[in-house]
Short mmCIF file of C-alpha atoms and ligand atoms in Angstrom, two decimals:
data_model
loop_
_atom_site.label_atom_id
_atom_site.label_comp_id
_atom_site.label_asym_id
_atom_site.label_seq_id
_atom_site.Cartn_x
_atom_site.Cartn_y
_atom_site.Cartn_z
CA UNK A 264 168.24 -13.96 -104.29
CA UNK A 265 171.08 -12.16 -105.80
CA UNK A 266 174.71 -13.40 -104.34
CA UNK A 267 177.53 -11.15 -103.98
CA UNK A 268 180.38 -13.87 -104.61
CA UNK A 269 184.22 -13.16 -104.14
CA UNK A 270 186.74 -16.03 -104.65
CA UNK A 271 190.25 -16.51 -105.01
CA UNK A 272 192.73 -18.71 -106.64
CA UNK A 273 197.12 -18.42 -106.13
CA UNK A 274 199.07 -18.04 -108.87
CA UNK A 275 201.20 -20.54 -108.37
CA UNK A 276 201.32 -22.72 -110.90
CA UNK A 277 199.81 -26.54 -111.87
CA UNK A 278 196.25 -25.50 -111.63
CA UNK A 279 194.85 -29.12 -111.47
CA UNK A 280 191.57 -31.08 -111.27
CA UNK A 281 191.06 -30.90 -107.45
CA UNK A 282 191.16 -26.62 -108.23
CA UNK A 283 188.82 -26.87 -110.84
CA UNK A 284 186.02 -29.56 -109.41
CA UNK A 285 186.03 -27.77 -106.03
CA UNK A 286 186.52 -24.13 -106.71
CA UNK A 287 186.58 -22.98 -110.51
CA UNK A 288 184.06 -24.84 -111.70
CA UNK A 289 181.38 -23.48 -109.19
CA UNK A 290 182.67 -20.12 -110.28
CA UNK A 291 181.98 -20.63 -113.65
CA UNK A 292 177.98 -21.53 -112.59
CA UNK A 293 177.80 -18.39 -110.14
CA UNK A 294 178.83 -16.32 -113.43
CA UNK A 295 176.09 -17.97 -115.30
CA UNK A 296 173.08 -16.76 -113.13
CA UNK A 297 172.99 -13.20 -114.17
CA UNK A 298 171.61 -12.39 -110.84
CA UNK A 299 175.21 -13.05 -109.43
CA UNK A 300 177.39 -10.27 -109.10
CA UNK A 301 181.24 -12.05 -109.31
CA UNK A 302 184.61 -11.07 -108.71
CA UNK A 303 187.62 -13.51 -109.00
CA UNK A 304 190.57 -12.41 -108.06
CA UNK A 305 193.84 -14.02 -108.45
CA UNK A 306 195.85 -13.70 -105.30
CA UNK A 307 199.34 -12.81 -106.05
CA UNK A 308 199.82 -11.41 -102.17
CA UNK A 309 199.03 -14.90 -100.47
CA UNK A 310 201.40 -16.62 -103.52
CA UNK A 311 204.66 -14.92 -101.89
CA UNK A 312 203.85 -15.89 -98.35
CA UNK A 313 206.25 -19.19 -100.25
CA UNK A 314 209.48 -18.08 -102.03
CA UNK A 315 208.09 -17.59 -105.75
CA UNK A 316 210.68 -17.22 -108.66
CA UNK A 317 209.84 -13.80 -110.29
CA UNK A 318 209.45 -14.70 -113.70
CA UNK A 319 207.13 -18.07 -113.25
CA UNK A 320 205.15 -15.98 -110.95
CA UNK A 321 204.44 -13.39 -113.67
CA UNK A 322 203.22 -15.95 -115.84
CA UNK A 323 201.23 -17.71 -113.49
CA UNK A 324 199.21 -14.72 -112.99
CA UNK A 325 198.75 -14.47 -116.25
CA UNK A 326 197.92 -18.41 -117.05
CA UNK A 327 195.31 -18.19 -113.75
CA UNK A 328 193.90 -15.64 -115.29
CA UNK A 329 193.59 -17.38 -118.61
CA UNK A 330 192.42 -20.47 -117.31
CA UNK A 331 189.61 -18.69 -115.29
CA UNK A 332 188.55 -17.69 -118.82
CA UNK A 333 189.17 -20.65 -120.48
CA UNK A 334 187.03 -22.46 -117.75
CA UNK A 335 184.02 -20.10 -118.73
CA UNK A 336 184.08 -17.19 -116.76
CA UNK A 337 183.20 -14.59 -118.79
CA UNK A 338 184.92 -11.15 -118.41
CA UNK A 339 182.56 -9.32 -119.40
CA UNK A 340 179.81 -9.95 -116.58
CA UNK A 341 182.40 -10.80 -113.85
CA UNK A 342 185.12 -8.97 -112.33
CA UNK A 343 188.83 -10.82 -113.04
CA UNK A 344 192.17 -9.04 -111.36
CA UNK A 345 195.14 -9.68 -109.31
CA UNK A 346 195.15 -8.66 -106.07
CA UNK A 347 198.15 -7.01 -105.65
CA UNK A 348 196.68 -4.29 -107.92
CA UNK A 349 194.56 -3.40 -105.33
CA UNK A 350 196.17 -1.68 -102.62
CA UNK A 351 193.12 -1.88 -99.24
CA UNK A 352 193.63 -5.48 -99.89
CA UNK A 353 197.22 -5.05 -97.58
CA UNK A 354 195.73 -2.35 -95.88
CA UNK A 355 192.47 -3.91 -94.72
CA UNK A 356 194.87 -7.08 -93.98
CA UNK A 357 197.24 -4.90 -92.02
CA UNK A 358 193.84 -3.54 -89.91
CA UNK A 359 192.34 -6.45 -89.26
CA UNK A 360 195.50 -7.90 -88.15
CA UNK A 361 195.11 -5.46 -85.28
CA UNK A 362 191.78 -6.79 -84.37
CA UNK A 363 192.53 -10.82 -84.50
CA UNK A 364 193.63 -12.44 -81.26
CA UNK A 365 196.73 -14.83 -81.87
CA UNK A 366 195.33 -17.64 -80.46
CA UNK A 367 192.80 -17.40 -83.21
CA UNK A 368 195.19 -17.81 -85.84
CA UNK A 369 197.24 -20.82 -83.49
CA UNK A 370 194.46 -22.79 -84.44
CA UNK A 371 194.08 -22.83 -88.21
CA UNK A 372 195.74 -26.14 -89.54
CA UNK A 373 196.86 -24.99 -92.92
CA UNK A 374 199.50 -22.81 -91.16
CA UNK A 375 200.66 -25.93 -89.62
CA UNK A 376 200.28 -28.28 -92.54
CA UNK A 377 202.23 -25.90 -94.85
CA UNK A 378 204.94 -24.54 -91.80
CA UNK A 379 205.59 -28.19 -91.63
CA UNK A 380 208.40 -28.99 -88.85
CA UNK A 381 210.23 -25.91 -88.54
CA UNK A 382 207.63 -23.27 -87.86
CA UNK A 383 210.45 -20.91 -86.73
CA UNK A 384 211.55 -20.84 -90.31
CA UNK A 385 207.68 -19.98 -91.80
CA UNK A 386 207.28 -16.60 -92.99
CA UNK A 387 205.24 -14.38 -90.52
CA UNK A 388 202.95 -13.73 -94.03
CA UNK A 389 202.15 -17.44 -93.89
CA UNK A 390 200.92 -17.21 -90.22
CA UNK A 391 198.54 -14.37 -91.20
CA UNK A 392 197.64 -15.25 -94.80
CA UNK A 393 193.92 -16.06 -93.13
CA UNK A 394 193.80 -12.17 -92.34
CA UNK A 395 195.04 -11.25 -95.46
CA UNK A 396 192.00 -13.42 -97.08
CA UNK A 397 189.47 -11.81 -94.90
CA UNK A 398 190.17 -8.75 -95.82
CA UNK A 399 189.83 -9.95 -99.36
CA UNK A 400 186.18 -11.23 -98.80
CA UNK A 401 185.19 -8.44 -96.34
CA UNK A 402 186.51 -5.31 -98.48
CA UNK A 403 183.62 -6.05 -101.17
CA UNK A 404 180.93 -7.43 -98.84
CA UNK A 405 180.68 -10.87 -100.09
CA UNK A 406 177.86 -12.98 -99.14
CA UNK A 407 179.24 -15.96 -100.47
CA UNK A 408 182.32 -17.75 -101.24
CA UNK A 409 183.02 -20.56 -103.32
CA UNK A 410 185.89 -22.70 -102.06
CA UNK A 411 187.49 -26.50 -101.31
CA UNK A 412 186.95 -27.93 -98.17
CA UNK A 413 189.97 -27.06 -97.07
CA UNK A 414 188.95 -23.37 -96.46
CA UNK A 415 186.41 -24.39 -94.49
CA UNK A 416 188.16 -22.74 -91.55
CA UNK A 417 189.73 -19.98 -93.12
CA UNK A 418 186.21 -18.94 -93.70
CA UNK A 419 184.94 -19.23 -89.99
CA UNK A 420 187.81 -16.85 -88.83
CA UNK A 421 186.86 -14.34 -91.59
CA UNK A 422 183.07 -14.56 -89.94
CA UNK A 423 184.97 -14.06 -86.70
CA UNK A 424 187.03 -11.14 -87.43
CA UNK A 425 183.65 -9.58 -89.21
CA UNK A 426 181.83 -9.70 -86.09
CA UNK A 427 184.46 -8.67 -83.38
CA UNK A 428 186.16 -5.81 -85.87
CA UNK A 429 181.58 -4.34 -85.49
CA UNK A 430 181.38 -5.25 -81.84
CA UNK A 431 184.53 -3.69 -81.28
CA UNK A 432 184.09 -0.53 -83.02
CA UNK A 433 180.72 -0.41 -82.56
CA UNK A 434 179.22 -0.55 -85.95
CA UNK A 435 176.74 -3.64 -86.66
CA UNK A 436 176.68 -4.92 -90.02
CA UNK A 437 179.85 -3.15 -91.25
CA UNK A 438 181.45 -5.86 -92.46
CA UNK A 439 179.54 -8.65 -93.44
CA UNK A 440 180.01 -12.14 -92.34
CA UNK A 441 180.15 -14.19 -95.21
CA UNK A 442 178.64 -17.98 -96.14
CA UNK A 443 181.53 -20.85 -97.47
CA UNK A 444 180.00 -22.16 -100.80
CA UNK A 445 181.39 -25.72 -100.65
CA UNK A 446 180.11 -28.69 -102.51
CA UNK A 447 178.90 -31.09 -100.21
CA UNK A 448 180.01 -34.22 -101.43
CA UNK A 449 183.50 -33.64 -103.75
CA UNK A 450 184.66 -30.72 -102.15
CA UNK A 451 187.70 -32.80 -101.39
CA UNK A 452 189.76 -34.20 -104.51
CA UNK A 453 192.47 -36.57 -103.51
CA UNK A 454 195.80 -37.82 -104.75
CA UNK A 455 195.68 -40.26 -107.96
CA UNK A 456 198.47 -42.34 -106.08
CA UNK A 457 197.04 -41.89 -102.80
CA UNK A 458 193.57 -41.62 -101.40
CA UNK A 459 194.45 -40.07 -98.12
CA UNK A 460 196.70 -37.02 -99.45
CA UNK A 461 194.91 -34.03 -101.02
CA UNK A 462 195.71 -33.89 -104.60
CA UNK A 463 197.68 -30.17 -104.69
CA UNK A 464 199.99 -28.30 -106.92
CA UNK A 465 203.24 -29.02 -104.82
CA UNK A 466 203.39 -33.03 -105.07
CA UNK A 467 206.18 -33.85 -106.08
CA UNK A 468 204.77 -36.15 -108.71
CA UNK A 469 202.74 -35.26 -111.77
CA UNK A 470 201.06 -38.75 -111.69
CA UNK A 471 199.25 -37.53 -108.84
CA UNK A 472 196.92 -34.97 -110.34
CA UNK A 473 195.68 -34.12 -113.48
CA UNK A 474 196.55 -30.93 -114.20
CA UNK A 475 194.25 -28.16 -116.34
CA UNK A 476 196.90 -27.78 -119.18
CA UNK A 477 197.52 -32.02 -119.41
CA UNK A 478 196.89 -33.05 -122.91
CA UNK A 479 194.65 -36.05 -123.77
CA UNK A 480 197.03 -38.59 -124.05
CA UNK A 481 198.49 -37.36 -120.40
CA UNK A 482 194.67 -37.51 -119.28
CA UNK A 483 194.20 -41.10 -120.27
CA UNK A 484 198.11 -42.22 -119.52
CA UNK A 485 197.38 -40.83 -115.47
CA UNK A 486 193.85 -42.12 -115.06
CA UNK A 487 195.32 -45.62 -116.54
CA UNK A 488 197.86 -45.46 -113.49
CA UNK A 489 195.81 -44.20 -110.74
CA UNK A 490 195.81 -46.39 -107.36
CA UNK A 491 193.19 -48.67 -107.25
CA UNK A 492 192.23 -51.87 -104.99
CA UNK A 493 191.50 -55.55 -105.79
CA UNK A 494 188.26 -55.42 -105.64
CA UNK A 495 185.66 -54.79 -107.67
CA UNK A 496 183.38 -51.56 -107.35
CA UNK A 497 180.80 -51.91 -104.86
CA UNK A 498 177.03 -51.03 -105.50
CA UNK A 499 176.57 -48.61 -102.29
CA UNK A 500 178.37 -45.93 -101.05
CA UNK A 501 178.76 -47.65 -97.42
CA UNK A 502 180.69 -50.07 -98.62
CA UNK A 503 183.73 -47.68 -99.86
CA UNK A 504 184.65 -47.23 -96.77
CA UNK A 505 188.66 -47.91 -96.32
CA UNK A 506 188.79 -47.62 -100.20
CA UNK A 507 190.00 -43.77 -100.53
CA UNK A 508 191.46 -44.68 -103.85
CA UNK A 509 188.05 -46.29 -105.13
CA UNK A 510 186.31 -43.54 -103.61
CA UNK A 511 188.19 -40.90 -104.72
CA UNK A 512 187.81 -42.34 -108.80
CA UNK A 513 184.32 -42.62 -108.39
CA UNK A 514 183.42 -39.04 -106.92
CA UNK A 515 185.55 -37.52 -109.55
CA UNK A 516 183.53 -39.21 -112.18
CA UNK A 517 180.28 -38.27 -110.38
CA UNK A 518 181.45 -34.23 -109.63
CA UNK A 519 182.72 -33.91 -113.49
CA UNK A 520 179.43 -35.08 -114.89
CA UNK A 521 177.56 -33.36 -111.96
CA UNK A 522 175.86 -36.39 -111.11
CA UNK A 523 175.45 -38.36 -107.81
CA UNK A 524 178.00 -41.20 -106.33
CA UNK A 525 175.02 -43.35 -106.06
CA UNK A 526 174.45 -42.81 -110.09
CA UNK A 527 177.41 -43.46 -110.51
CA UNK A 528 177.46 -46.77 -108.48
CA UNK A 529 174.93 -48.12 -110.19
CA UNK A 530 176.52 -47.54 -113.59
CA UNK A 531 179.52 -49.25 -112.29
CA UNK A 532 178.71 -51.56 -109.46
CA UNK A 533 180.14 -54.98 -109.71
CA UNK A 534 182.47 -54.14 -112.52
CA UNK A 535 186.09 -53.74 -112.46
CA UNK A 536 188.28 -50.67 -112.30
CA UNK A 537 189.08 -50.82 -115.82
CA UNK A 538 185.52 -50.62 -117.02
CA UNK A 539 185.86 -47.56 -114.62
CA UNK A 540 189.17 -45.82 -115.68
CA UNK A 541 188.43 -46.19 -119.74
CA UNK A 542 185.18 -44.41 -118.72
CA UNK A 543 186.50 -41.79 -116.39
CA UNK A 544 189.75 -41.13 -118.96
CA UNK A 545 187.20 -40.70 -121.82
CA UNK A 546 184.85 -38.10 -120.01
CA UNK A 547 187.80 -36.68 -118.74
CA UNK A 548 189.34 -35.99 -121.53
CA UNK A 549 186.35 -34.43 -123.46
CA UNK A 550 186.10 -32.40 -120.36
CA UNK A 551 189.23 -31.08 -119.60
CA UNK A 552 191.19 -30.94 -122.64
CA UNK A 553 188.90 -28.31 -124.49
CA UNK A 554 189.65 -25.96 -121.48
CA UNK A 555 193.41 -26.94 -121.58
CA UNK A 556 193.94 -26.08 -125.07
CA UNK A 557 191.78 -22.59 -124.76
CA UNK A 558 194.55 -21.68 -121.84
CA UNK A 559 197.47 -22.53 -124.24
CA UNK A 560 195.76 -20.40 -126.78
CA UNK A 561 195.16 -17.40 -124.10
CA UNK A 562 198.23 -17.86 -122.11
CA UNK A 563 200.64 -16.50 -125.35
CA UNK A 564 198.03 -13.17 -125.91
CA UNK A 565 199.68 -11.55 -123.37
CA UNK A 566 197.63 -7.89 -124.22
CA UNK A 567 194.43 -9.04 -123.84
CA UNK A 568 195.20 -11.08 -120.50
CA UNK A 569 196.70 -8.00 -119.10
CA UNK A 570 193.80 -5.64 -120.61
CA UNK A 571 191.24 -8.08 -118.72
CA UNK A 572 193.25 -8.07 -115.30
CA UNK A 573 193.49 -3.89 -115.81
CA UNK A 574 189.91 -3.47 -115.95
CA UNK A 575 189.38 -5.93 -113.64
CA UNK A 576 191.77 -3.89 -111.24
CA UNK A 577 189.65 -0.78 -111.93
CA UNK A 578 186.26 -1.78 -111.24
CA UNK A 579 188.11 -3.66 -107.94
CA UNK A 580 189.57 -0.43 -106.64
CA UNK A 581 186.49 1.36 -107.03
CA UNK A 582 184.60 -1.13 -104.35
CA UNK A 583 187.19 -1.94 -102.28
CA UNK A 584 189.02 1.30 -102.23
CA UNK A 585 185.21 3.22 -100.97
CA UNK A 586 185.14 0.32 -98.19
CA UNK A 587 188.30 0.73 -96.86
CA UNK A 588 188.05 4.60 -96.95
CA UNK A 589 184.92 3.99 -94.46
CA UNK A 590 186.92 1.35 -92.58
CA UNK A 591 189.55 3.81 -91.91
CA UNK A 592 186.90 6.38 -90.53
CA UNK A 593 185.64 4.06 -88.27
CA UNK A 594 188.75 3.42 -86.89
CA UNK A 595 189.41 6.97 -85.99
CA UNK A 596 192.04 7.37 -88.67
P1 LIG B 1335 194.76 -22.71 -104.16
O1 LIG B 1335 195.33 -23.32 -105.37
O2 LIG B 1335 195.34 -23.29 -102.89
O3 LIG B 1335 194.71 -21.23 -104.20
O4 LIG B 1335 193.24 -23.21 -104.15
C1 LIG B 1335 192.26 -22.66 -104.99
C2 LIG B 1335 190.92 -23.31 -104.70
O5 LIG B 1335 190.95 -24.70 -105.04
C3 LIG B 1335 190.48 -23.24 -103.24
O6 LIG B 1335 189.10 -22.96 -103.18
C4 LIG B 1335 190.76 -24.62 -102.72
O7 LIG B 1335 189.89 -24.98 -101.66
C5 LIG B 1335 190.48 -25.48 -103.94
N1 LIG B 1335 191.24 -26.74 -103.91
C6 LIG B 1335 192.59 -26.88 -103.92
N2 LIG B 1335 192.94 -28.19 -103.89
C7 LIG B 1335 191.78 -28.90 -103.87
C8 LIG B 1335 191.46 -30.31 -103.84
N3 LIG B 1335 192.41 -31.24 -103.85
N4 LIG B 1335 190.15 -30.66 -103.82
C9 LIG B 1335 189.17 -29.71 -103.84
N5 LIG B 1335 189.40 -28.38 -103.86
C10 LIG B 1335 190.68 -27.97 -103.88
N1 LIG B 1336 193.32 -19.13 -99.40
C1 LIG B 1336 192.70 -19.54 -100.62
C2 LIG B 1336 193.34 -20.85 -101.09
O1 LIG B 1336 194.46 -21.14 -100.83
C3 LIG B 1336 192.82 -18.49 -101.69
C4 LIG B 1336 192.14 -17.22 -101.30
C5 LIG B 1336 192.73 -16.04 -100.97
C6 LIG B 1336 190.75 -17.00 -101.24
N2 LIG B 1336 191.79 -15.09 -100.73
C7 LIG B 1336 190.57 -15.64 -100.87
C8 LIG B 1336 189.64 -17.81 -101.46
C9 LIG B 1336 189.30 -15.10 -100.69
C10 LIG B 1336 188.37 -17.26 -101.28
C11 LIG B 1336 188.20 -15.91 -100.91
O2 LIG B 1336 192.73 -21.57 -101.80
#
């Protein structure tokens, strides 16, 4: 069956392995069945919901952009722009933030991970950044999106707000309640200094991820000081229980070669984490390096970045910009 898949990544720098294992990487095989229609879009709008310097966030548009590309997404079959291009993204955001209850939005925990203490200090965009990514998925009718675990919820309320904004207005199957795309097993790519934090752009240390621009040497240097336990590797998964660092090594190694954790347990069972980390360093380096040194090459052609993300923009405007047109009829406007 042919999928209509929207995605989207923030430009906000340090694009790292947990980005591409659980999100970019299952872009890049939706673009590969032709019978996929794709659009990527990088979202500039949810980046400023966080103070962003002006210049870095111009070129991280540009370098998410390039590493899309330099993943394998090819602009020619699928649709690459920044959202702020698009104008019914804040429009459709602005109407559906009409239609949302609050206590809908008290509940997603990403607000209160990323508010942290102070909530009274969080910008009001950060509260209803959910809304603004509904109206992302729902202005092009996505059926499915491809995302980390940790938009699992996100994704629920945008099936939420689908069905009440049609109940409400009385218009079934206006907008389309979308399905999550999440890898089952390594949708979830932790810290490489500790097992229980999500490995994310804004650690404060580099050791902790490997990020898509790292050369080799930085590669093999950061797998060589991951955490890791004194024991050796165990031969079922069961028993990796209460070893987040073990586990965390081993389904990297098993998502990057698209293989399963009990593969890999075999290969490695009763061996030690060296055996492990030379291994894991080695495939990640032939992995991730070819892609890092594609972005360095894109990231300085600054006119065909920008030409991509213009005709991305176009083709955008022309679905979203009919939707929201019919949106806005609906409404009574
Ligand atoms: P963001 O950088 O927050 O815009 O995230 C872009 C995509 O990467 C989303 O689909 C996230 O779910 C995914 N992602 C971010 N961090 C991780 C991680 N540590 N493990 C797996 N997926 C992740
Ligand atoms: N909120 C997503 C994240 O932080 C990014 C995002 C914005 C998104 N709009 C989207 C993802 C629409 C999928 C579909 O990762």
């Amino acid at each position: 069956m042919s999928k209509k898949i929207f995605s989207g990544v923030q430009p906000t720098g340090n694009l790292h392995l947990g980005n591409y294992l659980g999100a970019i990487k299952n872009f890049v095989d939706l673009n590969n069945d032709e019978q996929n229609e794709c659009i990527f879009c990088v979202v500039d709008l949810h980046a400023i919901t966080i103070k962003q310097d002006k210049d870095e966030l111009k070129n991280n548009i540009r370098e998410t952009a390039a590493t899309f590309i330099a993943s394998g997404i090819d602009p020619g079959r699928s649709i690459i722009f920044n959202q702020s291009k698009v104008y019914a993204h804040a429009e459709g955001s602005w109407i559906l933030s009409c239609m949302a209850p609050m206590g809908w939005l008290n509940r997603m925990t990403q607000f209160k991970e990323k508010a942290g203490k102070d909530k009274e200090k969080a910008s009001v965009g950060l509260y209803i950044y959910p809304i603004l990514m509904a109206s992302d998925i729902l202005l092009y009718d996505a059926t499915h999106v491809p995302v980390g675990e940790d938009q699992k919820q996100h994704l629920e309320l945008t099936r939420d707000i689908a069905q009440k904004f049609n109940k409400d207005f009385d218009c079934e199957d206006f907008l389309k309640a979308p399905e999550p795309l999440i890898k089952k097993n390594f949708s979830r790519i932790m810290s490489l200094k500790d097992g229980l934090k999500k490995m994310s752009k804004s650690d404060p240390s580099d050791l902790s991820r490997i990020n898509l621009t790292d050369t080799k040497d930085e590669i093999i240097n950061k797998i060589k000081k991951a955490k890791t336990d004194s024991f050796p590797i165990p031969n079922e998964d069961q028993k990796l229980k209460d070893r987040p660092e073990a586990e965390n090594l081993l389904g990297i190694y098993s998502s990057i070669l698209d293989q399963t954790l009990n593969k890999t347990l075999e290969e490695f069972g009763g061996k030690n984490f060296s055996d492990l980390k030379s291994q894991l360093a080695d495939v990640l380096s032939s992995k991730i390096s070819p892609i890092s040194d594609e972005i360095k090459k894109l990231i300085n052609d600054y006119e065909y970045l920008d030409k991509i993300l213009a005709e991305g923009a176009g083709k955008a405007e022309e679905i979203a910009g009919k939707k929201i047109l019919e949106m806005k009829k609906i409404i009574g406007f």
